[in-house]
PDB file of C-alpha atoms in Angstrom:
ATOM      1  CA  UNK A   1       0.000   0.000   0.000  1.00 54.00           C
ATOM      2  CA  UNK A   2       0.888   3.621  -0.134  1.00 66.00           C
ATOM      3  CA  UNK A   3       0.999   5.346   3.225  1.00 67.00           C
ATOM      4  CA  UNK A   4       2.175   8.783   4.187  1.00 69.00           C
ATOM      5  CA  UNK A   5       5.473   8.558   6.058  1.00 70.00           C
ATOM      6  CA  UNK A   6       6.627  11.896   7.491  1.00 69.00           C
ATOM      7  CA  UNK A   7       9.178  10.094   9.745  1.00 66.00           C
ATOM      8  CA  UNK A   8       9.100   9.390  13.488  1.00 68.00           C
ATOM      9  CA  UNK A   9       7.034  10.996  16.234  1.00 70.00           C
ATOM     10  CA  UNK A  10       9.503  12.640  18.614  1.00 70.00           C
ATOM     11  CA  UNK A  11       7.149  13.985  21.314  1.00 69.00           C
ATOM     12  CA  UNK A  12       8.768  13.730  24.713  1.00 68.00           C
ATOM     13  CA  UNK A  13      12.265  13.950  23.299  1.00 64.00           C
ATOM     14  CA  UNK A  14      14.506  16.399  21.477  1.00 70.00           C
ATOM     15  CA  UNK A  15      13.312  19.479  23.361  1.00 78.00           C
ATOM     16  CA  UNK A  16       9.758  19.705  21.997  1.00 82.00           C
ATOM     17  CA  UNK A  17       7.242  21.458  24.222  1.00 86.00           C
ATOM     18  CA  UNK A  18       3.987  19.656  25.032  1.00 87.00           C
ATOM     19  CA  UNK A  19       2.186  21.953  22.548  1.00 89.00           C
ATOM     20  CA  UNK A  20       4.652  21.096  19.804  1.00 88.00           C
ATOM     21  CA  UNK A  21       4.410  17.385  20.600  1.00 88.00           C
ATOM     22  CA  UNK A  22       0.604  17.576  20.534  1.00 92.00           C
ATOM     23  CA  UNK A  23       0.772  19.315  17.155  1.00 90.00           C
ATOM     24  CA  UNK A  24       3.024  16.633  15.724  1.00 87.00           C
ATOM     25  CA  UNK A  25       0.931  13.753  17.111  1.00 88.00           C
ATOM     26  CA  UNK A  26      -2.351  15.249  15.849  1.00 94.00           C
ATOM     27  CA  UNK A  27      -0.942  15.837  12.365  1.00 92.00           C
ATOM     28  CA  UNK A  28       0.447  12.278  12.186  1.00 89.00           C
ATOM     29  CA  UNK A  29      -3.061  11.014  13.065  1.00 92.00           C
ATOM     30  CA  UNK A  30      -4.766  13.195  10.421  1.00 95.00           C
ATOM     31  CA  UNK A  31      -2.201  12.126   7.797  1.00 92.00           C
ATOM     32  CA  UNK A  32      -2.735   8.405   8.577  1.00 90.00           C
ATOM     33  CA  UNK A  33       1.031   8.161   9.037  1.00 86.00           C
ATOM     34  CA  UNK A  34       2.701   5.235  10.796  1.00 82.00           C
ATOM     35  CA  UNK A  35       3.107   5.977  14.505  1.00 79.00           C
ATOM     36  CA  UNK A  36       6.769   5.167  14.843  1.00 79.00           C
ATOM     37  CA  UNK A  37       8.173   6.641  18.029  1.00 79.00           C
ATOM     38  CA  UNK A  38      11.659   8.096  18.128  1.00 78.00           C
ATOM     39  CA  UNK A  39      11.882   8.038  21.903  1.00 79.00           C
ATOM     40  CA  UNK A  40      11.810   5.662  24.843  1.00 79.00           C
ATOM     41  CA  UNK A  41       8.378   5.632  26.530  1.00 76.00           C
ATOM     42  CA  UNK A  42      10.001   4.387  29.726  1.00 82.00           C
ATOM     43  CA  UNK A  43      11.951   7.628  30.176  1.00 83.00           C
ATOM     44  CA  UNK A  44       9.625  10.442  29.054  1.00 85.00           C
ATOM     45  CA  UNK A  45       7.592  12.719  31.341  1.00 87.00           C
ATOM     46  CA  UNK A  46       4.080  11.598  32.248  1.00 89.00           C
ATOM     47  CA  UNK A  47       2.371  14.417  30.286  1.00 90.00           C
ATOM     48  CA  UNK A  48       4.054  13.238  27.067  1.00 87.00           C
ATOM     49  CA  UNK A  49       3.275   9.610  27.861  1.00 88.00           C
ATOM     50  CA  UNK A  50      -0.426  10.502  28.318  1.00 91.00           C
ATOM     51  CA  UNK A  51      -0.398  12.255  24.949  1.00 89.00           C
ATOM     52  CA  UNK A  52       1.303   9.420  23.089  1.00 88.00           C
ATOM     53  CA  UNK A  53      -1.059   6.869  24.658  1.00 91.00           C
ATOM     54  CA  UNK A  54      -4.225   8.884  23.865  1.00 95.00           C
ATOM     55  CA  UNK A  55      -6.535   6.155  22.540  1.00 97.00           C
ATOM     56  CA  UNK A  56      -8.876   8.608  20.802  1.00 97.00           C
ATOM     57  CA  UNK A  57      -6.095  10.190  18.739  1.00 96.00           C
ATOM     58  CA  UNK A  58      -4.609   6.766  17.999  1.00 94.00           C
ATOM     59  CA  UNK A  59      -8.078   5.615  16.830  1.00 96.00           C
ATOM     60  CA  UNK A  60      -8.104   8.429  14.249  1.00 97.00           C
ATOM     61  CA  UNK A  61      -4.668   7.392  13.047  1.00 93.00           C
ATOM     62  CA  UNK A  62      -5.705   3.728  12.843  1.00 93.00           C
ATOM     63  CA  UNK A  63      -9.158   4.317  11.300  1.00 95.00           C
ATOM     64  CA  UNK A  64      -9.960   1.364   8.992  1.00 93.00           C
ATOM     65  CA  UNK A  65     -10.978   3.645   6.103  1.00 91.00           C
ATOM     66  CA  UNK A  66      -7.289   4.460   5.782  1.00 88.00           C
ATOM     67  CA  UNK A  67      -7.884   7.763   4.013  1.00 90.00           C
ATOM     68  CA  UNK A  68      -5.246  10.427   4.471  1.00 92.00           C
ATOM     69  CA  UNK A  69      -6.509  13.802   5.627  1.00 94.00           C
ATOM     70  CA  UNK A  70      -5.540  17.129   4.169  1.00 94.00           C
ATOM     71  CA  UNK A  71      -5.805  20.889   4.441  1.00 96.00           C
ATOM     72  CA  UNK A  72      -9.304  22.331   3.990  1.00 97.00           C
ATOM     73  CA  UNK A  73      -8.470  25.897   5.122  1.00 97.00           C
ATOM     74  CA  UNK A  74      -5.203  27.855   4.984  1.00 97.00           C
ATOM     75  CA  UNK A  75      -4.536  31.455   5.991  1.00 95.00           C
ATOM     76  CA  UNK A  76      -1.506  33.338   7.320  1.00 90.00           C
ATOM     77  CA  UNK A  77      -1.208  31.515  10.643  1.00 94.00           C
ATOM     78  CA  UNK A  78      -4.230  29.196  10.700  1.00 97.00           C
ATOM     79  CA  UNK A  79      -4.603  25.853   8.975  1.00 98.00           C
ATOM     80  CA  UNK A  80      -7.503  23.447   9.312  1.00 98.00           C
ATOM     81  CA  UNK A  81      -7.015  19.801   8.397  1.00 97.00           C
ATOM     82  CA  UNK A  82      -9.764  17.194   7.976  1.00 97.00           C
ATOM     83  CA  UNK A  83      -9.919  13.421   7.635  1.00 96.00           C
ATOM     84  CA  UNK A  84     -12.885  11.169   6.903  1.00 95.00           C
ATOM     85  CA  UNK A  85     -13.585   8.403   9.415  1.00 95.00           C
ATOM     86  CA  UNK A  86     -15.604   5.200   9.160  1.00 93.00           C
ATOM     87  CA  UNK A  87     -17.545   5.871  12.371  1.00 87.00           C
ATOM     88  CA  UNK A  88     -21.033   7.159  11.458  1.00 77.00           C
ATOM     89  CA  UNK A  89     -19.933   9.682   8.835  1.00 87.00           C
ATOM     90  CA  UNK A  90     -17.651  11.278  11.410  1.00 94.00           C
ATOM     91  CA  UNK A  91     -14.673  13.417  10.488  1.00 95.00           C
ATOM     92  CA  UNK A  92     -11.526  14.303  12.403  1.00 97.00           C
ATOM     93  CA  UNK A  93     -10.462  17.946  12.372  1.00 98.00           C
ATOM     94  CA  UNK A  94      -7.207  19.578  13.434  1.00 98.00           C
ATOM     95  CA  UNK A  95      -7.155  23.358  13.866  1.00 98.00           C
ATOM     96  CA  UNK A  96      -3.529  24.565  13.844  1.00 97.00           C
ATOM     97  CA  UNK A  97      -2.323  27.989  15.033  1.00 96.00           C
ATOM     98  CA  UNK A  98       1.140  28.467  13.522  1.00 93.00           C
ATOM     99  CA  UNK A  99       1.750  31.844  15.201  1.00 92.00           C
ATOM    100  CA  UNK A 100       4.723  31.898  17.542  1.00 88.00           C
ATOM    101  CA  UNK A 101       3.578  34.462  20.096  1.00 87.00           C
ATOM    102  CA  UNK A 102       0.586  35.990  21.769  1.00 89.00           C
ATOM    103  CA  UNK A 103      -2.251  34.579  23.828  1.00 92.00           C
ATOM    104  CA  UNK A 104      -3.786  32.450  21.124  1.00 93.00           C
ATOM    105  CA  UNK A 105      -6.491  32.781  18.534  1.00 94.00           C
ATOM    106  CA  UNK A 106     -10.072  31.654  18.271  1.00 96.00           C
ATOM    107  CA  UNK A 107     -10.304  29.376  15.248  1.00 97.00           C
ATOM    108  CA  UNK A 108     -13.662  28.594  13.704  1.00 96.00           C
ATOM    109  CA  UNK A 109     -14.663  25.428  11.904  1.00 96.00           C
ATOM    110  CA  UNK A 110     -17.738  25.671   9.674  1.00 93.00           C
ATOM    111  CA  UNK A 111     -19.513  22.846   7.878  1.00 91.00           C
ATOM    112  CA  UNK A 112     -18.982  24.763   4.615  1.00 91.00           C
ATOM    113  CA  UNK A 113     -15.301  23.732   4.770  1.00 93.00           C
ATOM    114  CA  UNK A 114     -16.171  20.034   4.419  1.00 91.00           C
ATOM    115  CA  UNK A 115     -15.673  18.905   0.798  1.00 90.00           C
ATOM    116  CA  UNK A 116     -18.831  17.739  -0.961  1.00 86.00           C
ATOM    117  CA  UNK A 117     -17.502  14.205  -1.487  1.00 85.00           C
ATOM    118  CA  UNK A 118     -17.551  13.523   2.268  1.00 86.00           C
ATOM    119  CA  UNK A 119     -20.442  11.185   3.118  1.00 79.00           C
ATOM    120  CA  UNK A 120     -23.160  12.571   5.408  1.00 78.00           C
ATOM    121  CA  UNK A 121     -22.023  16.206   5.382  1.00 80.00           C
ATOM    122  CA  UNK A 122     -23.454  17.758   2.226  1.00 66.00           C
ATOM    123  CA  UNK A 123     -26.650  18.916   3.932  1.00 64.00           C
ATOM    124  CA  UNK A 124     -25.744  18.363   7.568  1.00 63.00           C
ATOM    125  CA  UNK A 125     -26.200  21.331   9.891  1.00 72.00           C
ATOM    126  CA  UNK A 126     -25.903  19.840  13.396  1.00 90.00           C
ATOM    127  CA  UNK A 127     -22.889  17.926  14.681  1.00 93.00           C
ATOM    128  CA  UNK A 128     -21.466  16.734  17.982  1.00 95.00           C
ATOM    129  CA  UNK A 129     -17.918  17.847  18.812  1.00 97.00           C
ATOM    130  CA  UNK A 130     -15.491  15.782  20.859  1.00 98.00           C
ATOM    131  CA  UNK A 131     -12.132  17.334  21.841  1.00 98.00           C
ATOM    132  CA  UNK A 132      -9.695  14.459  21.381  1.00 98.00           C
ATOM    133  CA  UNK A 133      -6.722  16.124  23.064  1.00 97.00           C
ATOM    134  CA  UNK A 134      -8.615  16.972  26.270  1.00 95.00           C
ATOM    135  CA  UNK A 135     -10.955  13.959  25.971  1.00 97.00           C
ATOM    136  CA  UNK A 136     -14.049  16.079  26.526  1.00 97.00           C
ATOM    137  CA  UNK A 137     -17.334  16.466  24.673  1.00 97.00           C
ATOM    138  CA  UNK A 138     -17.882  20.116  23.761  1.00 97.00           C
ATOM    139  CA  UNK A 139     -21.532  19.726  22.773  1.00 97.00           C
ATOM    140  CA  UNK A 140     -23.766  19.844  19.709  1.00 97.00           C
ATOM    141  CA  UNK A 141     -23.288  22.721  17.279  1.00 96.00           C
ATOM    142  CA  UNK A 142     -25.271  24.147  14.408  1.00 92.00           C
ATOM    143  CA  UNK A 143     -23.030  24.606  11.333  1.00 90.00           C
ATOM    144  CA  UNK A 144     -19.921  25.878  13.182  1.00 93.00           C
ATOM    145  CA  UNK A 145     -17.910  25.940  16.384  1.00 96.00           C
ATOM    146  CA  UNK A 146     -14.782  27.714  17.533  1.00 96.00           C
ATOM    147  CA  UNK A 147     -12.062  27.054  20.050  1.00 97.00           C
ATOM    148  CA  UNK A 148      -9.094  28.968  21.433  1.00 96.00           C
ATOM    149  CA  UNK A 149      -5.874  27.558  19.989  1.00 96.00           C
ATOM    150  CA  UNK A 150      -2.622  28.605  21.646  1.00 94.00           C
ATOM    151  CA  UNK A 151       0.370  29.650  19.503  1.00 93.00           C
ATOM    152  CA  UNK A 152       2.324  26.779  17.918  1.00 91.00           C
ATOM    153  CA  UNK A 153      -0.417  24.387  18.926  1.00 94.00           C
ATOM    154  CA  UNK A 154      -3.522  22.573  17.763  1.00 97.00           C
ATOM    155  CA  UNK A 155      -6.983  21.513  18.746  1.00 98.00           C
ATOM    156  CA  UNK A 156      -8.066  18.084  17.512  1.00 98.00           C
ATOM    157  CA  UNK A 157     -11.716  17.075  17.301  1.00 98.00           C
ATOM    158  CA  UNK A 158     -14.041  14.334  16.178  1.00 97.00           C
ATOM    159  CA  UNK A 159     -17.206  15.704  14.580  1.00 95.00           C
ATOM    160  CA  UNK A 160     -20.232  13.461  14.182  1.00 93.00           C
ATOM    161  CA  UNK A 161     -23.507  14.446  12.470  1.00 90.00           C
ATOM    162  CA  UNK A 162     -26.586  14.240  14.704  1.00 88.00           C
TER     163      UNK A 162
END
């Protein structure tokens, strides 16, 4: 098969902050890239270990559909990535703030960003949002939601039509 291979995940090693490690792990999951770790899980800090063992993010990476995600929105410092999932017409979304300073930025996802070929989203207005990084359900939204994304960091979500 042909799989994306951007190299090893290095979260917890090589001086990455937790935000940078979260960004890398979320992007690897969206890209359906092999989760090859370039560190020793026995010797990394607990916060990095919790990230790298996050079953919800790993489930996105290992989704049986096997489709690679891609960019659906790109501006100066904000990128939004999306990947189709097999679970009930769900999609995974990563909102990335590539700014290097400041407090953060509210990033908005709207259902208009979802490409028309994605099953179950062409006319869908309501969707449930699950924050995969924090492992919390944010609620049900009508057409859009936004979240505060810190600089050099991401939010990663599973969106399911209701």
